[in-house]
Amino acid sequence: MMEIRDLDEQRYPTFFKCLEEWSPDMADVGDRREAWFTSMSRKGLRAKLAFDDRGVPGGMIQYLPIEHSQAEGEGLHFILCIWVHGHKQGRGDFQGKGMGSALLKAAEDDARSLGSGGMVAWGLSMPFWMKASWFKKHGYTKVDKD
């Protein structure tokens, strides 16, 4: 059964390379993301991982109070990134199995428990990451294009 867990130190190397530690393109990313994560954690950054029934992490989400994001607002949380691994290489394709929906719900519930008035995300028209249409399917509405 799928499980959503808060990011713990054991999974930092995987998280800091966006679940793509197998990719040579991600070889130099980890140290920079770790420094960023450490800095932003002091500002309320939170992260969760989705694990499949074998205990393999296949998805991740990171979010923080909107006041510390690139968006304008207050009293809300902002999704910086939600990603479900979809490559056949590495850990394999986890898309289309509900991981993204489970991650989104867990983040929304967590933000609500912290007193947040809601969740905001930025959506793209690219077909592989942070699709605006995916957020719309989950009840999000467009509030700004810029």
PDB file of C-alpha atoms in Angstrom:
ATOM      1  CA  MET A   1       0.000   0.000   0.000  1.00  0.00           C
ATOM      2  CA  MET A   2       1.218   3.514  -0.790  1.00  0.00           C
ATOM      3  CA  GLU A   3       2.439   5.599   2.122  1.00  0.00           C
ATOM      4  CA  ILE A   4       3.152   9.327   2.447  1.00  0.00           C
ATOM      5  CA  ARG A   5       5.910  10.269   4.896  1.00  0.00           C
ATOM      6  CA  ASP A   6       7.608  13.456   5.984  1.00  0.00           C
ATOM      7  CA  LEU A   7      11.097  13.768   4.549  1.00  0.00           C
ATOM      8  CA  ASP A   8      13.708  12.440   6.971  1.00  0.00           C
ATOM      9  CA  GLU A   9      17.494  12.702   6.881  1.00  0.00           C
ATOM     10  CA  GLN A  10      17.879   9.145   5.582  1.00  0.00           C
ATOM     11  CA  ARG A  11      16.151  10.207   2.338  1.00  0.00           C
ATOM     12  CA  TYR A  12      17.957  13.537   1.872  1.00  0.00           C
ATOM     13  CA  PRO A  13      20.297  12.239  -0.885  1.00  0.00           C
ATOM     14  CA  THR A  14      17.325  10.948  -2.881  1.00  0.00           C
ATOM     15  CA  PHE A  15      15.239  14.069  -2.289  1.00  0.00           C
ATOM     16  CA  PHE A  16      18.054  16.488  -3.058  1.00  0.00           C
ATOM     17  CA  LYS A  17      18.460  14.848  -6.467  1.00  0.00           C
ATOM     18  CA  CYS A  18      14.705  14.914  -7.154  1.00  0.00           C
ATOM     19  CA  LEU A  19      14.417  11.097  -7.000  1.00  0.00           C
ATOM     20  CA  GLU A  20      16.877  10.890  -9.900  1.00  0.00           C
ATOM     21  CA  GLU A  21      20.118   9.996  -8.154  1.00  0.00           C
ATOM     22  CA  TRP A  22      20.668   7.501 -10.984  1.00  0.00           C
ATOM     23  CA  SER A  23      20.984  10.315 -13.556  1.00  0.00           C
ATOM     24  CA  PRO A  24      24.408  11.771 -14.384  1.00  0.00           C
ATOM     25  CA  ASP A  25      22.612  15.084 -15.033  1.00  0.00           C
ATOM     26  CA  MET A  26      21.799  15.285 -11.317  1.00  0.00           C
ATOM     27  CA  ALA A  27      25.328  14.531 -10.056  1.00  0.00           C
ATOM     28  CA  ASP A  28      26.129  18.113  -9.057  1.00  0.00           C
ATOM     29  CA  VAL A  29      22.687  19.151  -7.847  1.00  0.00           C
ATOM     30  CA  GLY A  30      22.592  17.589  -4.388  1.00  0.00           C
ATOM     31  CA  ASP A  31      24.929  19.942  -2.539  1.00  0.00           C
ATOM     32  CA  ARG A  32      23.211  23.072  -3.844  1.00  0.00           C
ATOM     33  CA  ARG A  33      19.754  21.731  -3.064  1.00  0.00           C
ATOM     34  CA  GLU A  34      20.856  20.684   0.407  1.00  0.00           C
ATOM     35  CA  ALA A  35      22.086  24.215   1.172  1.00  0.00           C
ATOM     36  CA  TRP A  36      18.849  25.672  -0.211  1.00  0.00           C
ATOM     37  CA  PHE A  37      16.743  23.171   1.762  1.00  0.00           C
ATOM     38  CA  THR A  38      18.568  23.945   5.009  1.00  0.00           C
ATOM     39  CA  SER A  39      18.064  27.669   4.517  1.00  0.00           C
ATOM     40  CA  MET A  40      14.414  27.400   3.489  1.00  0.00           C
ATOM     41  CA  SER A  41      13.554  24.921   6.259  1.00  0.00           C
ATOM     42  CA  ARG A  42      14.127  27.770   8.713  1.00  0.00           C
ATOM     43  CA  LYS A  43      11.367  29.609   6.841  1.00  0.00           C
ATOM     44  CA  GLY A  44       8.860  26.765   7.098  1.00  0.00           C
ATOM     45  CA  LEU A  45       9.698  24.622   4.061  1.00  0.00           C
ATOM     46  CA  ARG A  46       8.147  21.174   4.385  1.00  0.00           C
ATOM     47  CA  ALA A  47       8.625  18.095   2.223  1.00  0.00           C
ATOM     48  CA  LYS A  48       6.972  14.712   1.897  1.00  0.00           C
ATOM     49  CA  LEU A  49       7.763  11.562  -0.045  1.00  0.00           C
ATOM     50  CA  ALA A  50       5.374   8.956  -1.445  1.00  0.00           C
ATOM     51  CA  PHE A  51       6.451   5.318  -1.105  1.00  0.00           C
ATOM     52  CA  ASP A  52       5.002   2.403  -3.042  1.00  0.00           C
ATOM     53  CA  ASP A  53       4.041  -0.930  -1.468  1.00  0.00           C
ATOM     54  CA  ARG A  54       7.682  -2.073  -1.724  1.00  0.00           C
ATOM     55  CA  GLY A  55       8.895   0.952   0.240  1.00  0.00           C
ATOM     56  CA  VAL A  56      10.431   2.642  -2.809  1.00  0.00           C
ATOM     57  CA  PRO A  57      10.025   6.436  -2.956  1.00  0.00           C
ATOM     58  CA  GLY A  58       8.348   7.431  -6.198  1.00  0.00           C
ATOM     59  CA  GLY A  59       7.057  10.943  -5.578  1.00  0.00           C
ATOM     60  CA  MET A  60       7.754  14.104  -3.622  1.00  0.00           C
ATOM     61  CA  ILE A  61       6.216  17.444  -2.742  1.00  0.00           C
ATOM     62  CA  GLN A  62       7.697  20.554  -1.163  1.00  0.00           C
ATOM     63  CA  TYR A  63       5.760  23.581   0.077  1.00  0.00           C
ATOM     64  CA  LEU A  64       6.176  26.541   2.397  1.00  0.00           C
ATOM     65  CA  PRO A  65       4.351  29.595   3.708  1.00  0.00           C
ATOM     66  CA  ILE A  66       3.561  31.791   0.727  1.00  0.00           C
ATOM     67  CA  GLU A  67       5.274  34.741   2.397  1.00  0.00           C
ATOM     68  CA  HIS A  68       8.624  33.009   1.729  1.00  0.00           C
ATOM     69  CA  SER A  69       7.876  32.066  -1.885  1.00  0.00           C
ATOM     70  CA  GLN A  70       8.005  33.886  -5.198  1.00  0.00           C
ATOM     71  CA  ALA A  71       4.227  34.410  -5.055  1.00  0.00           C
ATOM     72  CA  GLU A  72       2.373  37.207  -3.318  1.00  0.00           C
ATOM     73  CA  GLY A  73      -0.048  36.492  -0.514  1.00  0.00           C
ATOM     74  CA  GLU A  74      -0.362  35.788   3.162  1.00  0.00           C
ATOM     75  CA  GLY A  75      -1.787  33.084   5.372  1.00  0.00           C
ATOM     76  CA  LEU A  76      -1.467  30.451   2.641  1.00  0.00           C
ATOM     77  CA  HIS A  77       1.034  27.758   1.695  1.00  0.00           C
ATOM     78  CA  PHE A  78       2.693  27.548  -1.715  1.00  0.00           C
ATOM     79  CA  ILE A  79       3.671  24.376  -3.563  1.00  0.00           C
ATOM     80  CA  LEU A  80       7.141  24.834  -4.986  1.00  0.00           C
ATOM     81  CA  CYS A  81       7.322  21.388  -6.549  1.00  0.00           C
ATOM     82  CA  ILE A  82       5.343  18.191  -6.793  1.00  0.00           C
ATOM     83  CA  TRP A  83       6.960  15.404  -8.781  1.00  0.00           C
ATOM     84  CA  VAL A  84       6.160  11.765  -9.380  1.00  0.00           C
ATOM     85  CA  HIS A  85       8.998   9.896 -11.052  1.00  0.00           C
ATOM     86  CA  GLY A  86       7.971   8.978 -14.576  1.00  0.00           C
ATOM     87  CA  HIS A  87      11.169   7.741 -16.207  1.00  0.00           C
ATOM     88  CA  LYS A  88      11.726   4.071 -16.946  1.00  0.00           C
ATOM     89  CA  GLN A  89      15.375   4.531 -15.957  1.00  0.00           C
ATOM     90  CA  GLY A  90      16.342   4.540 -12.313  1.00  0.00           C
ATOM     91  CA  ARG A  91      13.519   3.714  -9.943  1.00  0.00           C
ATOM     92  CA  GLY A  92      10.936   3.357 -12.739  1.00  0.00           C
ATOM     93  CA  ASP A  93       7.626   4.939 -13.700  1.00  0.00           C
ATOM     94  CA  PHE A  94       5.316   5.685 -10.760  1.00  0.00           C
ATOM     95  CA  GLN A  95       2.912   7.983 -12.591  1.00  0.00           C
ATOM     96  CA  GLY A  96      -0.785   7.262 -12.966  1.00  0.00           C
ATOM     97  CA  LYS A  97      -1.060   5.377  -9.662  1.00  0.00           C
ATOM     98  CA  GLY A  98      -2.411   8.134  -7.410  1.00  0.00           C
ATOM     99  CA  MET A  99       0.880   9.196  -5.827  1.00  0.00           C
ATOM    100  CA  GLY A 100       0.537  12.816  -6.890  1.00  0.00           C
ATOM    101  CA  SER A 101      -3.011  13.028  -5.567  1.00  0.00           C
ATOM    102  CA  ALA A 102      -1.967  11.447  -2.265  1.00  0.00           C
ATOM    103  CA  LEU A 103       0.984  13.834  -1.922  1.00  0.00           C
ATOM    104  CA  LEU A 104      -1.222  16.839  -2.660  1.00  0.00           C
ATOM    105  CA  LYS A 105      -3.822  15.790  -0.092  1.00  0.00           C
ATOM    106  CA  ALA A 106      -1.154  15.137   2.557  1.00  0.00           C
ATOM    107  CA  ALA A 107       0.394  18.570   1.961  1.00  0.00           C
ATOM    108  CA  GLU A 108      -3.001  20.287   2.054  1.00  0.00           C
ATOM    109  CA  ASP A 109      -3.880  18.502   5.303  1.00  0.00           C
ATOM    110  CA  ASP A 110      -0.506  19.391   6.818  1.00  0.00           C
ATOM    111  CA  ALA A 111      -0.796  23.061   5.820  1.00  0.00           C
ATOM    112  CA  ARG A 112      -4.313  23.174   7.279  1.00  0.00           C
ATOM    113  CA  SER A 113      -3.025  21.704  10.558  1.00  0.00           C
ATOM    114  CA  LEU A 114      -0.464  24.536  10.660  1.00  0.00           C
ATOM    115  CA  GLY A 115      -3.256  27.114  10.419  1.00  0.00           C
ATOM    116  CA  SER A 116      -2.897  27.843   6.714  1.00  0.00           C
ATOM    117  CA  GLY A 117      -5.908  29.298   4.946  1.00  0.00           C
ATOM    118  CA  GLY A 118      -5.255  27.254   1.820  1.00  0.00           C
ATOM    119  CA  MET A 119      -2.779  26.019  -0.725  1.00  0.00           C
ATOM    120  CA  VAL A 120      -1.504  27.829  -3.819  1.00  0.00           C
ATOM    121  CA  ALA A 121       0.475  26.303  -6.684  1.00  0.00           C
ATOM    122  CA  TRP A 122       2.018  27.447  -9.895  1.00  0.00           C
ATOM    123  CA  GLY A 123       1.051  25.436 -12.941  1.00  0.00           C
ATOM    124  CA  LEU A 124       2.749  25.077 -16.296  1.00  0.00           C
ATOM    125  CA  SER A 125       1.637  24.031 -19.749  1.00  0.00           C
ATOM    126  CA  MET A 126       4.603  21.653 -20.084  1.00  0.00           C
ATOM    127  CA  PRO A 127       3.410  18.043 -20.294  1.00  0.00           C
ATOM    128  CA  PHE A 128       5.802  16.545 -17.745  1.00  0.00           C
ATOM    129  CA  TRP A 129       5.936  18.715 -14.606  1.00  0.00           C
ATOM    130  CA  MET A 130       3.592  20.878 -12.498  1.00  0.00           C
ATOM    131  CA  LYS A 131       0.830  20.782 -15.121  1.00  0.00           C
ATOM    132  CA  ALA A 132      -1.809  23.482 -14.617  1.00  0.00           C
ATOM    133  CA  SER A 133      -4.438  21.051 -15.919  1.00  0.00           C
ATOM    134  CA  TRP A 134      -3.504  18.546 -13.187  1.00  0.00           C
ATOM    135  CA  PHE A 135      -4.058  21.137 -10.471  1.00  0.00           C
ATOM    136  CA  LYS A 136      -7.366  22.119 -12.106  1.00  0.00           C
ATOM    137  CA  LYS A 137      -8.433  18.467 -11.971  1.00  0.00           C
ATOM    138  CA  HIS A 138      -7.786  18.629  -8.214  1.00  0.00           C
ATOM    139  CA  GLY A 139     -10.020  21.665  -7.689  1.00  0.00           C
ATOM    140  CA  TYR A 140      -7.502  24.476  -8.075  1.00  0.00           C
ATOM    141  CA  THR A 141      -8.538  27.581  -9.996  1.00  0.00           C
ATOM    142  CA  LYS A 142      -6.442  30.056 -11.925  1.00  0.00           C
ATOM    143  CA  VAL A 143      -5.978  33.330 -10.060  1.00  0.00           C
ATOM    144  CA  ASP A 144      -3.094  34.932 -11.950  1.00  0.00           C
ATOM    145  CA  LYS A 145      -1.210  34.387 -15.164  1.00  0.00           C
ATOM    146  CA  ASP A 146       1.894  36.399 -14.351  1.00  0.00           C
TER     147      ASP A 146
END
